[in-house]
Amino acid sequence: MIRLVNLSMSLVSGGRTVPILESIHFDIPAKQFVAVVGPSGSGKSTLLGLIAGLDRPTSGTVYLDGVSLADISEDALSRYRRDKVGIIFQSYHLIPTFTALENVLIPLELKGHADAVAEARRLLCEVGLREREDHYPVQLSGGEQQRVAIARAFAGNPSLLLADEPTGNLDTQNGAQVLDLLLDLRRQRGSTLVLITHDATLASHADRVISLRDGKIIGDVLRSR
């Protein structure tokens, strides 16, 4: 599903080059749940952005389903994300002027889903928000907003899910509920999941844990289940 080959990312700041990621290399097979862990500034979110094709690496290659992201146009990359990838952010990234239903509708309508409204309502039911479909993000709690974001990410049944600290803005109880929901839906759909986190409890649910520090891999552990 995912292959990273000698992936590096640097930024220029104050006239000097600052390395963010250095020579990252690993493969993730289909349906595996991988947690990427490390302290703040270790490069975790940058890595997720590169896997999603939201950023371009300084060097190295990202392959998704055998396709090199360096070899396709921005339009083709957008279509790939639309059809294959669901992304969940720490800060939800819901459109504030859209209702919960309308936020979930966006990817379905972009894909030309034949019955987008019914599918969006079904997804909101799955995350326990059927009665909140007409509410705007400001009218929802943090946990409810993240549930809408999860429903949106699963719209179109993506083969790859990317989650960047999905419980980072939630209290312990809401965070646990959101994590359980995410993992249940992922198991039902058979999606590959890459979860960025600094939380050891979240990482303990993963099939595999990749540890980053200072932009380098310092550990890659496959857990027995």
Coordinates of C-alpha atoms in Angstrom, one line a residue:
M1 CA 0.0 0.0 0.0
I2 CA 2.7 2.5 1.0
R3 CA 6.4 2.5 0.2
L4 CA 8.8 5.3 1.2
V5 CA 12.3 5.2 -0.4
N6 CA 15.1 7.4 1.1
L7 CA 12.6 10.1 1.9
S8 CA 14.1 13.4 3.1
M9 CA 12.5 16.8 3.7
S10 CA 14.3 20.1 4.5
L11 CA 13.2 23.7 4.8
V12 CA 15.2 26.9 4.5
S13 CA 15.0 29.2 7.5
G14 CA 17.1 32.2 8.2
G15 CA 19.4 31.5 5.3
R16 CA 20.2 27.9 6.5
T17 CA 18.8 24.5 5.6
V18 CA 16.9 22.8 8.4
P19 CA 16.5 19.0 8.0
I20 CA 13.0 17.8 9.0
L21 CA 13.2 14.2 7.8
E22 CA 16.3 12.3 6.8
S23 CA 16.4 9.1 4.7
I24 CA 13.1 7.6 5.8
H25 CA 12.6 4.1 4.3
F26 CA 9.8 1.6 5.1
D27 CA 6.9 -0.3 3.5
I28 CA 3.4 -0.6 4.9
P29 CA 1.3 -3.5 3.6
A30 CA -2.5 -3.2 2.9
K31 CA -4.8 -3.3 5.9
Q32 CA -2.0 -2.7 8.5
F33 CA -2.5 -0.3 11.3
V34 CA 0.7 1.7 11.9
A35 CA 1.3 4.2 14.7
V36 CA 4.0 6.8 14.0
V37 CA 5.2 8.1 17.4
G38 CA 7.8 10.6 18.6
P39 CA 8.1 13.9 20.5
S40 CA 7.0 17.2 19.1
G41 CA 9.3 18.3 16.3
S42 CA 10.3 14.8 15.3
G43 CA 8.8 15.1 11.8
K44 CA 5.6 13.0 12.3
S45 CA 3.1 15.4 10.8
T46 CA 5.6 16.3 7.9
L47 CA 5.8 12.6 7.2
L48 CA 2.0 12.3 7.0
G49 CA 1.8 15.2 4.7
L50 CA 4.3 13.6 2.4
I51 CA 2.4 10.3 2.4
A52 CA -0.8 12.2 1.5
G53 CA 0.9 14.1 -1.3
L54 CA 0.1 17.4 0.4
D55 CA 3.8 18.3 0.3
R56 CA 6.7 17.3 -2.0
P57 CA 9.8 15.8 -0.5
T58 CA 13.3 17.4 -0.9
S59 CA 14.5 14.0 -2.1
G60 CA 13.3 10.4 -2.2
T61 CA 10.0 8.9 -3.4
V62 CA 6.6 8.1 -2.0
Y63 CA 4.7 5.2 -3.6
L64 CA 1.0 4.6 -3.0
D65 CA -0.4 1.4 -4.5
G66 CA 2.7 1.2 -6.6
V67 CA 2.3 4.7 -8.0
S68 CA 5.1 7.2 -7.5
L69 CA 3.6 10.5 -6.4
A70 CA 6.5 12.3 -8.0
D71 CA 5.4 11.0 -11.4
I72 CA 1.8 12.3 -11.4
S73 CA 0.4 15.7 -11.9
E74 CA -1.3 17.8 -9.1
D75 CA -4.7 17.1 -10.7
A76 CA -4.0 13.4 -10.8
L77 CA -2.8 13.5 -7.2
S78 CA -6.0 15.3 -6.2
R79 CA -8.1 12.6 -7.9
Y80 CA -6.0 9.9 -6.1
R81 CA -6.7 11.5 -2.7
R82 CA -10.4 11.8 -3.6
D83 CA -10.7 8.2 -4.5
K84 CA -8.3 6.4 -2.2
V85 CA -7.4 8.5 0.8
G86 CA -9.3 9.7 3.9
I87 CA -7.6 12.2 6.2
I88 CA -8.4 13.1 9.8
F89 CA -6.8 16.1 11.3
Q90 CA -6.3 17.1 15.0
S91 CA -8.3 20.3 14.5
Y92 CA -11.1 18.7 12.5
H93 CA -11.0 21.1 9.5
L94 CA -14.7 21.2 9.1
I95 CA -16.2 23.9 6.9
P96 CA -17.9 26.3 9.5
T97 CA -20.6 27.4 7.2
F98 CA -21.7 23.9 6.3
T99 CA -23.8 21.6 8.5
A100 CA -22.6 18.2 9.6
L101 CA -24.4 16.6 6.8
E102 CA -23.0 19.0 4.2
N103 CA -19.4 18.5 5.5
V104 CA -19.8 14.7 5.0
L105 CA -21.4 15.3 1.6
I106 CA -18.4 17.1 0.1
P107 CA -16.2 14.0 -0.8
L108 CA -19.3 12.0 -1.9
E109 CA -20.4 14.8 -4.3
L110 CA -16.9 15.2 -5.6
K111 CA -16.9 11.5 -6.5
G112 CA -20.3 11.7 -8.1
H113 CA -21.9 9.3 -5.7
A114 CA -25.3 8.2 -7.0
D115 CA -27.1 8.7 -3.7
A116 CA -24.8 11.0 -1.8
V117 CA -27.3 12.3 0.8
A118 CA -28.5 8.9 1.8
E119 CA -24.8 7.7 2.1
A120 CA -23.9 10.8 4.2
R121 CA -26.8 10.2 6.5
R122 CA -25.8 6.5 6.9
L123 CA -22.2 7.6 7.8
L124 CA -23.5 10.0 10.4
C125 CA -25.6 7.2 11.9
E126 CA -22.5 5.1 12.1
V127 CA -20.7 7.7 14.2
G128 CA -23.8 8.4 16.3
L129 CA -24.8 11.8 14.9
R130 CA -27.9 11.1 12.9
E131 CA -29.8 13.7 15.0
R132 CA -27.2 16.3 14.6
E133 CA -27.0 16.4 10.8
D134 CA -28.4 19.9 10.6
H135 CA -26.1 21.4 13.2
Y136 CA -23.1 23.6 12.2
P137 CA -19.6 22.9 13.7
V138 CA -19.9 25.7 16.2
Q139 CA -23.0 23.9 17.6
L140 CA -21.1 20.7 18.1
S141 CA -18.7 19.6 20.9
G142 CA -15.1 18.8 20.0
G143 CA -15.9 15.1 20.1
E144 CA -18.9 15.5 17.9
Q145 CA -16.9 17.6 15.4
Q146 CA -14.2 14.8 15.2
R147 CA -17.0 12.2 14.6
V148 CA -18.1 14.3 11.7
A149 CA -14.5 14.4 10.4
I150 CA -14.3 10.6 10.7
A151 CA -17.5 10.2 8.8
R152 CA -16.2 12.5 6.1
A153 CA -12.9 10.6 6.0
F154 CA -14.7 7.3 5.5
A155 CA -17.0 8.7 2.7
G156 CA -16.2 6.8 -0.4
N157 CA -14.7 3.9 1.5
P158 CA -11.0 4.9 1.1
S159 CA -8.3 2.2 1.1
L160 CA -5.9 4.4 3.1
L161 CA -6.7 6.4 6.2
L162 CA -4.3 9.0 7.5
A163 CA -4.9 10.4 11.0
D164 CA -2.9 13.2 12.6
E165 CA -3.3 13.3 16.4
P166 CA -7.1 12.7 16.0
T167 CA -7.7 12.8 19.7
G168 CA -5.2 15.6 20.5
N169 CA -7.8 18.3 21.1
L170 CA -10.2 16.0 23.1
D171 CA -10.5 15.1 26.8
T172 CA -9.7 11.6 27.9
Q173 CA -13.3 10.3 27.7
N174 CA -14.1 11.8 24.3
G175 CA -10.6 10.8 23.0
A176 CA -11.2 7.2 23.9
Q177 CA -14.7 7.2 22.3
V178 CA -13.3 8.7 19.1
L179 CA -10.4 6.2 19.0
D180 CA -12.8 3.2 19.5
L181 CA -15.1 4.5 16.7
L182 CA -12.2 5.1 14.3
L183 CA -10.7 1.6 14.9
D184 CA -14.1 -0.1 14.6
L185 CA -14.9 1.6 11.3
R186 CA -11.4 0.8 10.1
R187 CA -11.7 -2.9 10.9
Q188 CA -15.2 -3.1 9.2
R189 CA -13.8 -1.4 6.0
G190 CA -10.4 -3.2 6.0
S191 CA -8.6 0.1 5.5
T192 CA -4.9 0.7 6.0
L193 CA -4.4 3.2 8.8
V194 CA -1.4 5.4 9.6
L195 CA -1.9 7.2 12.9
I196 CA 0.4 10.0 14.0
T197 CA 0.5 10.3 17.8
H198 CA 2.6 11.1 20.8
D199 CA 0.2 9.1 23.0
A200 CA 1.6 5.7 24.1
T201 CA -2.0 4.5 24.9
L202 CA -3.1 5.2 21.3
A203 CA 0.0 3.6 19.9
S204 CA -0.6 0.4 21.9
H205 CA -3.6 -0.4 19.7
A206 CA -1.5 -0.5 16.5
D207 CA -0.2 -3.6 14.7
R208 CA 3.1 -1.8 14.3
V209 CA 4.8 1.2 15.9
I210 CA 7.4 3.3 14.0
S211 CA 9.3 5.7 16.3
L212 CA 10.8 9.0 15.0
R213 CA 13.3 11.3 16.7
D214 CA 15.0 14.3 15.0
G215 CA 13.6 13.3 11.7
K216 CA 15.1 9.8 11.7
I217 CA 13.6 6.4 12.4
I218 CA 14.9 5.1 15.7
G219 CA 12.5 2.1 16.1
D220 CA 10.1 -0.1 14.0
V221 CA 8.3 -2.7 16.0
L222 CA 5.7 -5.2 14.7
R223 CA 3.4 -6.2 17.6
S224 CA 2.1 -9.7 18.0
R225 CA -1.7 -10.0 18.1

